[in-house]
Short mmCIF file of C-alpha atoms in Angstrom, two decimals:
data_model
loop_
_atom_site.label_atom_id
_atom_site.label_comp_id
_atom_site.label_asym_id
_atom_site.label_seq_id
_atom_site.Cartn_x
_atom_site.Cartn_y
_atom_site.Cartn_z
CA MET A 1 87.41 -146.09 -41.31
CA GLN A 2 87.18 -143.62 -38.94
CA LEU A 3 86.08 -139.59 -39.69
CA THR A 4 88.73 -137.02 -38.46
CA LEU A 5 90.21 -133.62 -38.68
CA TRP A 6 93.38 -134.78 -38.99
CA THR A 7 95.46 -137.47 -39.90
CA TYR A 8 98.64 -139.26 -39.80
CA GLU A 9 99.05 -141.27 -42.50
CA GLY A 10 97.32 -141.00 -46.23
CA PRO A 11 95.68 -143.63 -48.33
CA PRO A 12 98.14 -146.62 -49.41
CA HIS A 13 97.92 -145.25 -52.87
CA ILE A 14 99.51 -141.62 -51.42
CA GLY A 15 102.93 -144.02 -50.76
CA ALA A 16 103.12 -145.35 -53.94
CA ILE A 17 102.34 -142.30 -55.77
CA ARG A 18 105.67 -141.23 -53.28
CA ILE A 19 107.63 -143.99 -54.72
CA ALA A 20 106.69 -143.63 -58.45
CA ALA A 21 107.72 -139.69 -57.58
CA SER A 22 111.17 -140.10 -56.13
CA MET A 23 112.29 -142.79 -59.08
CA GLN A 24 113.25 -141.72 -62.89
CA GLY A 25 111.20 -143.40 -65.30
CA VAL A 26 108.33 -144.69 -63.81
CA HIS A 27 104.91 -142.78 -64.19
CA CYS A 28 102.13 -144.38 -62.26
CA VAL A 29 97.73 -144.41 -63.59
CA LEU A 30 95.49 -144.12 -60.44
CA HIS A 31 92.05 -145.14 -61.23
CA ALA A 32 90.75 -142.47 -59.38
CA PRO A 33 87.87 -140.01 -59.00
CA GLN A 34 87.74 -136.41 -59.18
CA GLY A 35 89.13 -135.02 -56.19
CA ASP A 36 92.19 -137.60 -55.35
CA SER A 37 94.37 -135.49 -57.38
CA TYR A 38 95.03 -133.05 -54.38
CA ALA A 39 97.98 -135.44 -53.63
CA ASP A 40 100.12 -133.51 -56.19
CA LEU A 41 99.76 -130.31 -53.13
CA LEU A 42 101.74 -132.49 -51.28
CA PHE A 43 104.33 -133.09 -53.29
CA THR A 44 104.65 -129.35 -54.58
CA MET A 45 103.66 -127.16 -51.75
CA ILE A 46 104.46 -128.95 -49.43
CA ALA A 47 107.28 -130.86 -49.77
CA ARG A 48 108.25 -128.33 -52.10
CA ASN A 49 109.35 -129.92 -55.06
CA ALA A 50 109.29 -128.48 -58.82
CA HIS A 51 107.88 -131.09 -60.61
CA ARG A 52 104.97 -132.34 -60.19
CA PRO A 53 105.01 -135.61 -59.39
CA PRO A 54 104.78 -138.70 -62.16
CA VAL A 55 100.88 -140.01 -61.78
CA SER A 56 98.17 -139.69 -64.17
CA TYR A 57 94.36 -140.28 -62.80
CA THR A 58 91.61 -141.83 -64.41
CA SER A 59 89.20 -139.05 -62.13
CA PHE A 60 86.06 -140.35 -63.06
CA GLN A 61 82.85 -138.47 -61.99
CA ALA A 62 79.61 -139.71 -60.34
CA ARG A 63 78.35 -139.23 -64.27
CA ASP A 64 80.55 -141.65 -65.14
CA LEU A 65 79.64 -145.20 -62.91
CA GLY A 66 76.75 -145.88 -65.29
CA GLY A 67 78.77 -146.43 -68.30
CA ASP A 68 81.98 -147.57 -69.30
CA THR A 69 84.60 -146.83 -66.41
CA ALA A 70 86.59 -150.00 -67.69
CA GLU A 71 87.28 -148.27 -70.96
CA LEU A 72 87.93 -144.71 -69.33
CA PHE A 73 91.05 -146.05 -67.57
CA LYS A 74 92.59 -147.81 -70.77
CA THR A 75 92.21 -144.62 -72.38
CA THR A 76 94.03 -143.06 -69.18
CA VAL A 77 96.87 -145.85 -69.82
CA ARG A 78 97.35 -144.84 -73.28
CA ASP A 79 97.40 -141.22 -72.98
CA ALA A 80 99.68 -141.86 -70.11
CA VAL A 81 102.13 -144.00 -72.23
CA ALA A 82 101.95 -141.89 -75.07
CA ARG A 83 102.46 -138.30 -73.66
CA TYR A 84 104.79 -138.79 -70.63
CA ARG A 85 106.74 -142.64 -72.34
CA PRO A 86 107.81 -143.82 -68.86
CA ARG A 87 110.25 -146.92 -68.50
CA THR A 88 107.85 -149.08 -66.00
CA LEU A 89 104.18 -148.49 -65.52
CA LEU A 90 102.64 -148.62 -61.94
CA VAL A 91 98.56 -149.25 -61.79
CA GLY A 92 96.60 -148.87 -58.34
CA GLU A 93 93.39 -148.24 -57.48
CA ALA A 94 92.41 -144.96 -54.83
CA CYS A 95 89.97 -146.07 -52.36
CA THR A 96 86.43 -145.51 -54.33
CA ALA A 97 87.91 -147.04 -57.35
CA GLU A 98 88.30 -150.16 -55.81
CA LEU A 99 84.21 -150.74 -54.78
CA LEU A 100 84.37 -150.71 -59.24
CA GLN A 101 86.01 -154.00 -58.97
CA ASP A 102 87.58 -153.04 -62.73
CA GLN A 103 90.78 -155.01 -61.52
CA PRO A 104 93.31 -151.53 -63.54
CA GLY A 105 96.28 -154.32 -63.06
CA ALA A 106 94.87 -157.20 -65.41
CA LEU A 107 93.42 -154.17 -67.85
CA ALA A 108 97.13 -153.05 -67.95
CA ALA A 109 98.62 -156.46 -68.16
CA GLY A 110 96.75 -157.13 -71.33
CA MET A 111 97.10 -153.93 -72.89
CA GLY A 112 100.06 -155.37 -74.82
CA LEU A 113 102.43 -152.05 -74.08
CA PRO A 114 105.75 -151.62 -75.00
CA ILE A 115 107.12 -151.44 -71.30
CA PRO A 116 106.89 -153.28 -68.00
CA VAL A 117 103.52 -153.28 -66.67
CA VAL A 118 103.50 -154.00 -62.73
CA PRO A 119 100.30 -154.00 -61.22
CA LEU A 120 99.77 -152.95 -57.09
CA GLU A 121 97.32 -153.83 -54.61
CA LEU A 122 96.49 -150.91 -52.45
CA PRO A 123 93.58 -151.87 -49.99
CA ALA A 124 92.33 -149.04 -48.85
CA TYR A 125 90.69 -149.77 -46.32
CA SER A 126 92.73 -152.02 -44.38
CA ARG A 127 95.89 -149.75 -45.00
CA LYS A 128 98.14 -146.74 -44.62
CA GLU A 129 100.60 -144.98 -46.69
CA ASN A 130 103.80 -145.99 -45.46
CA TRP A 131 102.71 -149.62 -46.30
CA GLY A 132 101.46 -148.67 -49.38
CA ALA A 133 104.55 -147.03 -50.11
CA SER A 134 106.82 -150.42 -48.73
CA GLU A 135 104.32 -152.04 -50.34
CA THR A 136 105.16 -150.29 -54.06
CA LEU A 137 108.25 -150.87 -53.69
CA LEU A 138 108.80 -154.28 -52.13
CA THR A 139 106.25 -155.40 -55.64
CA LEU A 140 108.37 -153.19 -58.33
CA VAL A 141 111.51 -154.61 -57.06
CA ARG A 142 110.10 -158.42 -56.87
CA SER A 143 109.17 -157.68 -60.18
CA LEU A 144 111.84 -156.35 -61.83
CA LEU A 145 114.29 -158.80 -60.53
CA ARG A 146 112.13 -161.70 -60.95
CA GLY A 147 113.46 -165.07 -62.68
CA ARG A 148 117.30 -163.59 -62.43
CA GLU A 149 119.71 -165.76 -60.49
CA PRO A 150 122.12 -165.18 -57.61
CA ARG A 151 125.58 -165.08 -58.84
CA PRO A 152 128.45 -164.59 -56.69
CA ARG A 153 129.84 -161.38 -55.58
CA ALA A 154 133.51 -160.20 -56.20
CA PRO A 155 135.55 -160.56 -53.09
CA LEU A 156 136.38 -157.52 -51.01
CA ALA A 157 140.22 -158.80 -51.61
CA GLY A 158 141.58 -155.14 -53.95
CA ARG A 159 138.42 -153.13 -54.21
CA ARG A 160 136.34 -151.35 -51.87
CA PRO A 161 132.87 -152.59 -50.34
CA ARG A 162 129.88 -151.87 -51.69
CA ALA A 163 125.89 -150.90 -50.10
CA ASN A 164 122.68 -149.99 -51.30
CA LEU A 165 121.15 -147.72 -49.38
CA LEU A 166 117.35 -148.39 -49.07
CA GLY A 167 113.93 -146.45 -47.97
CA PRO A 168 114.47 -142.42 -49.13
CA THR A 169 112.02 -141.48 -50.67
CA ALA A 170 109.82 -138.12 -51.93
CA LEU A 171 107.85 -136.26 -49.12
CA GLY A 172 110.40 -138.64 -46.74
CA PHE A 173 111.35 -136.76 -43.13
CA ARG A 174 114.22 -134.88 -44.26
CA CYS A 175 115.39 -137.90 -46.69
CA ARG A 176 117.62 -136.10 -48.46
CA ASP A 177 119.83 -134.41 -46.63
CA ASP A 178 119.86 -138.44 -45.01
CA MET A 179 121.27 -139.44 -48.17
CA THR A 180 123.96 -136.92 -47.89
CA GLU A 181 124.84 -137.69 -44.85
CA VAL A 182 125.01 -141.18 -45.13
CA THR A 183 127.48 -141.61 -48.29
CA ARG A 184 129.62 -139.53 -46.65
CA LEU A 185 129.65 -141.49 -43.42
CA LEU A 186 130.06 -144.61 -45.77
CA ALA A 187 132.98 -142.96 -47.44
CA THR A 188 134.70 -141.71 -44.51
CA ALA A 189 134.05 -145.86 -42.83
CA GLY A 190 136.26 -147.28 -47.08
CA VAL A 191 132.64 -147.69 -47.87
CA ASP A 192 130.69 -147.30 -51.49
CA VAL A 193 127.22 -146.19 -51.70
CA ASN A 194 126.49 -149.19 -55.12
CA LEU A 195 122.13 -147.57 -55.34
CA VAL A 196 120.18 -145.31 -53.22
CA VAL A 197 116.26 -146.52 -53.21
CA PRO A 198 114.19 -145.77 -54.54
CA ALA A 199 115.45 -141.65 -54.69
CA GLY A 200 116.92 -141.05 -58.28
CA ALA A 201 117.02 -144.64 -59.36
CA GLY A 202 115.77 -145.95 -62.28
CA PRO A 203 114.12 -149.05 -63.19
CA GLU A 204 116.96 -150.34 -65.27
CA ASP A 205 119.38 -149.53 -62.00
CA LEU A 206 117.09 -151.90 -60.18
CA LEU A 207 118.18 -154.67 -61.83
CA ARG A 208 121.87 -153.69 -60.10
CA LEU A 209 120.60 -154.26 -56.41
CA PRO A 210 122.46 -157.67 -55.93
CA ASP A 211 125.66 -156.20 -56.98
CA ALA A 212 125.78 -155.11 -54.13
CA ASP A 213 127.61 -156.54 -50.64
CA PHE A 214 124.78 -155.68 -48.54
CA ASN A 215 122.11 -153.30 -47.29
CA VAL A 216 121.28 -150.09 -45.39
CA CYS A 217 117.57 -150.49 -44.17
CA LEU A 218 117.55 -145.98 -43.63
CA TYR A 219 113.46 -146.25 -43.52
CA PRO A 220 112.08 -149.74 -42.33
CA GLU A 221 108.71 -148.44 -42.83
CA VAL A 222 109.10 -148.34 -46.34
CA ALA A 223 112.32 -150.61 -46.92
CA HIS A 224 112.17 -153.15 -44.76
CA ALA A 225 110.21 -155.89 -46.50
CA THR A 226 112.66 -154.89 -49.47
CA CYS A 227 115.70 -155.90 -47.96
CA ALA A 228 114.12 -158.76 -45.93
CA TRP A 229 113.43 -160.27 -49.52
CA LEU A 230 116.91 -159.30 -50.82
CA GLU A 231 118.56 -160.89 -47.94
CA ARG A 232 116.32 -164.34 -48.57
CA MET A 233 116.51 -164.61 -52.40
CA PHE A 234 120.27 -163.02 -52.95
CA LYS A 235 122.16 -163.73 -49.76
CA GLN A 236 122.36 -160.04 -48.82
CA PRO A 237 123.00 -159.17 -45.27
CA THR A 238 121.43 -155.58 -44.00
CA VAL A 239 122.29 -153.43 -41.73
CA TRP A 240 119.41 -152.67 -39.72
CA THR A 241 120.40 -149.82 -36.90
CA VAL A 242 119.63 -146.50 -38.15
CA PRO A 243 121.81 -143.95 -37.65
CA ILE A 244 119.95 -141.11 -35.49
CA GLY A 245 121.88 -139.44 -32.68
CA VAL A 246 125.39 -139.80 -31.48
CA GLY A 247 124.83 -143.51 -29.94
CA ALA A 248 123.41 -145.14 -33.00
CA THR A 249 125.58 -143.71 -35.46
CA ARG A 250 128.58 -145.56 -33.90
CA ASP A 251 127.07 -148.82 -33.69
CA PHE A 252 125.39 -148.20 -37.54
CA LEU A 253 129.48 -147.72 -38.22
CA GLN A 254 130.27 -150.83 -36.04
CA GLU A 255 127.87 -152.98 -37.69
CA VAL A 256 129.00 -151.39 -41.28
CA GLY A 257 132.38 -152.72 -40.33
CA THR A 258 131.67 -156.45 -39.10
CA LEU A 259 129.49 -156.34 -42.72
CA ALA A 260 132.18 -155.50 -44.95
CA GLY A 261 134.94 -156.20 -43.26
CA ILE A 262 136.47 -152.98 -42.23
CA ASP A 263 137.79 -151.41 -39.35
CA PRO A 264 135.77 -148.62 -38.35
CA GLU A 265 137.57 -146.79 -35.18
CA PRO A 266 139.27 -144.06 -38.11
CA ALA A 267 135.53 -143.08 -38.57
CA ILE A 268 134.17 -142.86 -35.88
CA ALA A 269 137.22 -141.75 -34.02
CA ALA A 270 137.22 -138.34 -37.10
CA ALA A 271 133.18 -137.78 -35.32
CA GLN A 272 132.45 -134.15 -36.38
CA THR A 273 129.72 -133.57 -33.57
CA ARG A 274 128.99 -131.34 -30.86
CA LEU A 275 126.08 -132.62 -29.34
CA PRO A 276 128.40 -134.74 -26.44
CA TRP A 277 130.23 -131.38 -25.42
CA PHE A 278 127.06 -129.55 -25.82
CA SER A 279 124.88 -132.01 -23.80
CA ARG A 280 127.86 -131.54 -21.06
CA SER A 281 128.17 -127.74 -20.98
CA VAL A 282 126.99 -125.41 -18.34
CA ASP A 283 123.84 -123.65 -20.35
CA SER A 284 122.40 -127.43 -20.53
CA THR A 285 122.78 -129.14 -17.28
CA TYR A 286 119.56 -127.15 -16.93
CA LEU A 287 118.08 -129.44 -19.03
CA THR A 288 118.92 -132.29 -17.41
CA GLY A 289 116.15 -134.06 -15.92
CA LYS A 290 113.39 -132.60 -17.93
CA ARG A 291 110.92 -134.55 -19.29
CA VAL A 292 109.44 -135.41 -22.79
CA PHE A 293 107.01 -137.13 -24.31
CA ILE A 294 107.82 -138.71 -28.12
CA PHE A 295 105.39 -140.09 -30.45
CA GLY A 296 105.64 -139.74 -34.30
CA ASP A 297 106.90 -142.86 -37.32
CA ALA A 298 108.32 -145.95 -35.59
CA THR A 299 111.79 -145.29 -36.78
CA HIS A 300 112.28 -141.61 -35.37
CA ALA A 301 110.24 -142.47 -32.17
CA ILE A 302 112.62 -145.19 -31.12
CA ALA A 303 115.58 -142.98 -32.53
CA ALA A 304 114.39 -139.89 -30.33
CA ALA A 305 113.60 -142.01 -27.28
CA ARG A 306 117.66 -143.61 -27.51
CA ILE A 307 119.32 -139.98 -27.58
CA ALA A 308 116.81 -138.14 -25.04
CA THR A 309 117.65 -140.41 -22.16
CA GLU A 310 121.23 -141.58 -23.50
CA GLU A 311 122.66 -138.16 -24.87
CA LEU A 312 120.46 -135.17 -23.58
CA GLY A 313 119.87 -136.27 -19.67
CA PHE A 314 115.83 -136.06 -20.37
CA GLU A 315 113.14 -138.48 -18.80
CA VAL A 316 110.95 -139.75 -21.59
CA VAL A 317 107.82 -139.88 -19.43
CA GLY A 318 105.53 -141.12 -23.19
CA LEU A 319 106.61 -142.67 -25.87
CA GLY A 320 103.69 -143.66 -28.75
CA SER A 321 103.57 -144.06 -32.53
CA TYR A 322 101.41 -144.45 -35.32
CA SER A 323 103.31 -147.64 -37.12
CA ARG A 324 101.18 -149.81 -35.92
CA GLU A 325 103.61 -152.38 -38.03
CA PHE A 326 106.19 -151.67 -35.72
CA SER A 327 103.65 -152.19 -32.38
CA ARG A 328 106.61 -154.54 -31.29
CA GLU A 329 109.54 -152.21 -31.71
CA VAL A 330 107.87 -149.53 -30.17
CA ARG A 331 106.38 -151.27 -27.07
CA ALA A 332 109.69 -153.05 -26.58
CA ALA A 333 111.25 -149.81 -26.88
CA ALA A 334 108.73 -148.18 -24.67
CA GLN A 335 109.39 -151.42 -21.79
CA GLY A 336 112.95 -150.39 -21.36
CA TYR A 337 111.36 -146.77 -19.86
CA GLY A 338 109.49 -148.57 -18.24
CA LEU A 339 106.10 -146.92 -20.10
CA SER A 340 103.23 -148.39 -22.36
CA ALA A 341 103.67 -147.61 -25.67
CA LEU A 342 100.60 -145.25 -26.90
CA MET A 343 100.12 -147.15 -31.04
CA THR A 344 97.34 -144.94 -32.30
CA ASP A 345 95.99 -142.79 -35.18
CA ASP A 346 94.00 -141.13 -32.88
CA TYR A 347 95.65 -137.71 -32.97
CA LEU A 348 92.77 -136.98 -29.80
CA GLU A 349 93.97 -139.86 -27.76
CA VAL A 350 98.03 -138.18 -28.25
CA GLU A 351 96.58 -134.54 -27.36
CA SER A 352 94.73 -136.09 -24.28
CA GLN A 353 97.95 -138.20 -22.56
CA VAL A 354 100.12 -135.15 -23.41
CA LEU A 355 97.41 -132.94 -21.40
CA GLU A 356 97.56 -135.87 -18.82
CA LEU A 357 101.64 -135.90 -18.73
CA ALA A 358 102.00 -132.49 -18.60
CA PRO A 359 105.67 -132.91 -19.79
CA GLU A 360 108.26 -129.83 -20.66
CA LEU A 361 109.34 -130.95 -24.38
CA VAL A 362 107.05 -132.42 -27.05
CA LEU A 363 108.95 -134.32 -29.85
CA GLY A 364 105.77 -135.39 -32.06
CA THR A 365 104.60 -134.72 -35.79
CA GLN A 366 103.09 -131.30 -36.99
CA MET A 367 100.24 -132.64 -35.03
CA GLU A 368 101.43 -132.61 -32.13
CA ARG A 369 103.08 -128.88 -32.86
CA HIS A 370 99.90 -128.23 -32.67
CA ILE A 371 98.60 -129.66 -29.90
CA ALA A 372 101.50 -129.01 -27.73
CA LYS A 373 101.15 -124.67 -28.80
CA ARG A 374 97.87 -124.93 -27.68
CA ALA A 375 98.79 -125.69 -24.66
CA GLY A 376 101.34 -123.75 -23.84
CA ILE A 377 104.41 -126.66 -24.43
CA PRO A 378 108.29 -126.56 -26.33
CA CYS A 379 107.76 -128.82 -29.36
CA ALA A 380 110.17 -129.95 -32.27
CA VAL A 381 108.87 -132.07 -34.97
CA ILE A 382 111.30 -135.12 -35.36
CA SER A 383 108.77 -137.19 -37.95
CA GLY A 384 106.39 -136.89 -40.66
CA PRO A 385 103.44 -135.78 -41.55
CA ALA A 386 105.13 -132.40 -41.39
CA HIS A 387 104.56 -128.64 -42.84
CA VAL A 388 106.18 -126.42 -45.38
CA GLN A 389 108.65 -125.50 -42.54
CA ASP A 390 110.23 -129.01 -42.22
CA PHE A 391 111.09 -129.64 -45.53
CA PRO A 392 114.04 -126.59 -45.22
CA ALA A 393 116.53 -125.02 -48.06
CA ARG A 394 119.12 -125.79 -45.81
CA TYR A 395 121.61 -128.95 -45.28
CA ALA A 396 119.88 -130.32 -42.20
CA PRO A 397 120.04 -134.11 -41.61
CA GLN A 398 118.50 -135.91 -38.76
CA MET A 399 121.25 -139.13 -39.15
CA GLY A 400 125.08 -139.48 -38.94
CA PHE A 401 127.02 -137.48 -36.67
CA GLU A 402 125.76 -133.57 -38.33
CA GLY A 403 122.19 -134.87 -38.03
CA ALA A 404 123.13 -134.94 -34.35
CA ASN A 405 124.40 -131.68 -34.13
CA VAL A 406 121.09 -130.31 -36.02
CA LEU A 407 118.41 -132.43 -33.58
CA PHE A 408 120.45 -130.94 -30.60
CA ASP A 409 119.54 -127.51 -31.83
CA THR A 410 116.14 -128.50 -32.38
CA TRP A 411 115.42 -130.36 -29.30
CA VAL A 412 117.02 -127.62 -27.42
CA HIS A 413 116.30 -124.12 -28.25
CA PRO A 414 112.69 -124.74 -27.85
CA LEU A 415 113.58 -125.00 -23.95
CA MET A 416 116.83 -122.74 -23.43
CA MET A 417 113.51 -119.79 -24.94
CA GLY A 418 111.51 -121.65 -22.60
CA LEU A 419 113.96 -120.24 -19.66
CA GLU A 420 114.85 -117.17 -21.22
CA GLU A 421 110.78 -116.36 -21.57
CA HIS A 422 110.92 -117.45 -17.91
CA LEU A 423 113.36 -114.83 -16.61
CA VAL A 424 111.99 -112.21 -18.26
CA THR A 425 108.18 -113.29 -16.14
CA MET A 426 110.13 -113.91 -13.22
CA PHE A 427 111.15 -110.07 -13.26
CA ARG A 428 108.91 -108.04 -15.05
CA GLU A 429 108.23 -106.20 -12.13
CA ASP A 430 111.91 -104.79 -11.80
CA PRO A 431 111.86 -101.05 -13.18
CA GLU A 432 114.52 -102.03 -16.04
CA PHE A 433 111.01 -103.88 -17.12
CA HIS A 434 108.83 -100.13 -17.09
CA ASP A 435 108.83 -96.54 -18.52
CA GLY A 436 109.82 -93.83 -16.48
CA GLU A 437 112.99 -92.30 -14.52
CA ALA A 438 114.57 -95.67 -14.11
CA ALA A 439 113.73 -97.47 -17.30
CA SER A 440 116.64 -98.16 -19.58
CA PRO A 441 118.54 -95.05 -21.84
CA LEU A 442 117.08 -97.36 -25.34
CA THR A 443 113.47 -97.84 -24.44
CA ARG A 444 113.05 -93.88 -23.55
CA ALA A 445 112.55 -92.48 -26.89
CA VAL A 446 110.35 -95.14 -27.71
CA PRO A 447 107.47 -95.17 -25.25
CA VAL A 448 105.94 -98.76 -25.44
CA ALA A 449 102.58 -98.72 -24.68
CA ALA A 450 101.54 -100.99 -20.89
CA PRO A 451 99.75 -104.50 -21.87
CA ALA A 452 96.19 -104.33 -20.93
CA PRO A 453 94.93 -105.86 -18.63
CA LEU A 454 93.69 -109.52 -19.30
CA ALA A 455 90.05 -110.55 -17.73
CA ALA A 456 90.44 -112.79 -15.29
CA ALA A 457 88.91 -115.89 -17.67
CA GLU A 458 91.30 -115.03 -20.37
CA ALA A 459 94.66 -114.62 -17.77
CA ASP A 460 93.90 -117.79 -15.93
CA ALA A 461 94.02 -119.23 -19.92
CA ALA A 462 97.10 -117.65 -20.68
CA THR A 463 98.55 -119.74 -17.66
CA ALA A 464 97.21 -123.11 -18.34
CA GLY A 465 98.63 -122.22 -22.37
CA THR A 466 94.97 -122.68 -23.77
CA ASP A 467 92.52 -120.64 -25.27
CA PRO A 468 89.18 -118.45 -24.03
CA THR A 469 87.52 -118.59 -26.30
CA ALA A 470 87.91 -122.28 -27.63
CA THR A 471 85.01 -124.24 -27.79
CA PRO A 472 85.44 -127.63 -26.43
CA ALA A 473 85.80 -129.43 -29.62
CA ALA A 474 88.55 -127.66 -30.38
CA ASN A 475 90.11 -128.28 -26.58
CA PRO A 476 89.05 -131.08 -25.29
CA ALA A 477 90.53 -129.88 -22.53
CA ALA A 478 87.65 -127.38 -21.71
CA THR A 479 85.25 -130.10 -21.91
CA GLU A 480 86.16 -131.21 -17.80
CA GLN A 481 82.20 -129.24 -16.31
CA THR A 482 84.25 -127.95 -13.09
CA PRO A 483 83.53 -125.80 -10.70
CA PRO A 484 86.71 -122.31 -11.42
CA MET A 485 88.85 -122.00 -8.20
CA VAL A 486 89.19 -118.57 -7.01
CA TRP A 487 92.89 -117.55 -6.34
CA ALA A 488 94.15 -115.29 -4.03
CA ALA A 489 96.01 -112.06 -5.60
CA GLU A 490 99.09 -113.14 -3.79
CA ALA A 491 98.87 -116.71 -4.83
CA GLU A 492 98.25 -115.52 -8.67
CA GLN A 493 101.27 -112.50 -8.38
CA GLU A 494 103.47 -116.20 -7.06
CA LEU A 495 102.37 -118.69 -9.63
CA ARG A 496 103.72 -115.71 -12.52
CA LYS A 497 107.54 -116.71 -11.02
CA ILE A 498 107.03 -120.47 -12.27
CA PRO A 499 108.18 -121.20 -15.55
CA PHE A 500 105.82 -120.42 -18.28
CA PHE A 501 105.93 -124.43 -19.50
CA VAL A 502 104.89 -126.14 -17.05
CA ARG A 503 102.91 -123.31 -14.77
CA GLY A 504 99.59 -124.91 -16.57
CA LYS A 505 100.87 -128.21 -14.61
CA ALA A 506 101.22 -126.31 -11.40
CA ARG A 507 97.61 -124.04 -11.61
CA ARG A 508 96.05 -128.04 -11.88
CA ASN A 509 97.57 -129.54 -9.20
CA THR A 510 96.97 -126.61 -6.98
CA GLU A 511 93.33 -126.27 -7.50
CA ARG A 512 93.08 -130.51 -7.62
CA PHE A 513 95.43 -129.88 -3.93
CA ALA A 514 92.78 -127.88 -3.04
CA ARG A 515 89.71 -129.45 -4.23
CA ASP A 516 90.79 -132.73 -2.18
CA ARG A 517 90.97 -130.72 1.09
CA GLY A 518 88.20 -128.44 0.69
CA VAL A 519 90.41 -125.09 0.76
CA ALA A 520 87.85 -122.12 -1.31
CA THR A 521 90.43 -119.62 -1.60
CA ILE A 522 93.73 -120.56 -2.88
CA THR A 523 96.37 -118.16 -1.00
CA VAL A 524 100.05 -118.65 -1.22
CA GLU A 525 100.51 -121.10 1.50
CA THR A 526 98.03 -123.35 -0.02
CA LEU A 527 99.93 -123.19 -3.20
CA TYR A 528 103.63 -124.06 -1.17
CA ASP A 529 101.81 -126.36 0.30
CA ALA A 530 100.87 -128.31 -2.71
CA LYS A 531 104.04 -128.06 -4.45
CA ALA A 532 105.64 -129.52 -1.31
CA HIS A 533 103.28 -132.65 -1.24
CA PHE A 534 103.52 -133.36 -5.68
CA GLY A 535 106.97 -132.36 -4.65
CA ARG A 536 107.64 -136.08 -2.42
#
């Protein structure tokens, strides 16, 4: 384990809670210390759920460790069953309770409860949240379908094909809207949805999983293991293509058509997406070749890299993920772009690579939003972990053709705002931007105070996108003990004409160029010599 300020994933019991919170009639009892109920805030404050998750904690304290914590657990189970009346009970333990070795699953199974009890193995010291969600879903499905023999499905002749959508969970990134969009997409292709699991399903619904003609693995981090098990045990094929982006959505419909025995072309032709035209439009040609760094869960990171290169004309300069269970897939994707994948759950490693690569756009998680903000780089969130603003009230899917429209807006607008700020910077000396005789009639009536001049250190920090008051711990870039370079006033003025989102890189390259050649004061000529050198 590693002590850290931020973490991309919680412990595996958070994943178990996500499955329970997604379903109807399922309750989770966790053998956990007092304080672990913080998980409730993830659902009520971050995801803005109307109800707290269906979980009960034993909440033992230090003084309880000298007594019978096993009896405390059994009391919690009895109270939870009597109060919430679930139809299935999940039983697990948090990291501290794991050390007590009370074996809560065996305790609950021996209590003679009138409902199915599903014990969970959640190794907190070796696994994390997404694995916990995946293992909980697989264990629940396997427990409820145990002993059921595969039965022949009705022939497709005379009826519409049926599919299960597997993977959407509470606290998942845009899962609510993705479910709606993919359901509409399948309906357009002539396919009905048999079940969505776990979101909205009850324990008895899981018994109908084998009735579908095929499964759709929407979120492999959660559903891959369950889809593979259903494929093995019930001979159900799986659509593995995740429909994020125009190209992937077309591939998804082609794969659905193959499994369902239908022609997907009418659904593809009916696509209502503006991304292809917008990405070719005059305004967006400004974006061609922009350098982008991508980091997130494996599903969204791989999809984002494809969209960035094939549909928006960006150049992917960095690709990584914290989803270690899918390292092979991420590394293969990165290799296709001539890159080495960054597989880590340490945000400081991610920050170091962002600062080193100096991309013009960052696509990542809530962590990368903070990193990019400090570096003065435009950013869009494409994956969990996410903050409250990434659980919008509006309809904002990531999947399907409508999801492609949402992605275009989300990714491109930060860059276009960067262009706007660049134009304002370029013309800041124009009389129209100042009070006086040449001021615009709209601004004459309300005088605007001129901004106070920045101190030298603050000016350097502003152009580099860093905080001059930040401590080395908060700003790793500040730990480099190199003497500051002297910039001539004319060179500083010329530097300000460079767009703010690449200005920091231009400053660093010029200073490195000057140091290598022993230049004491950077002039306009030095700036242009450096530009010519690094532009070769």
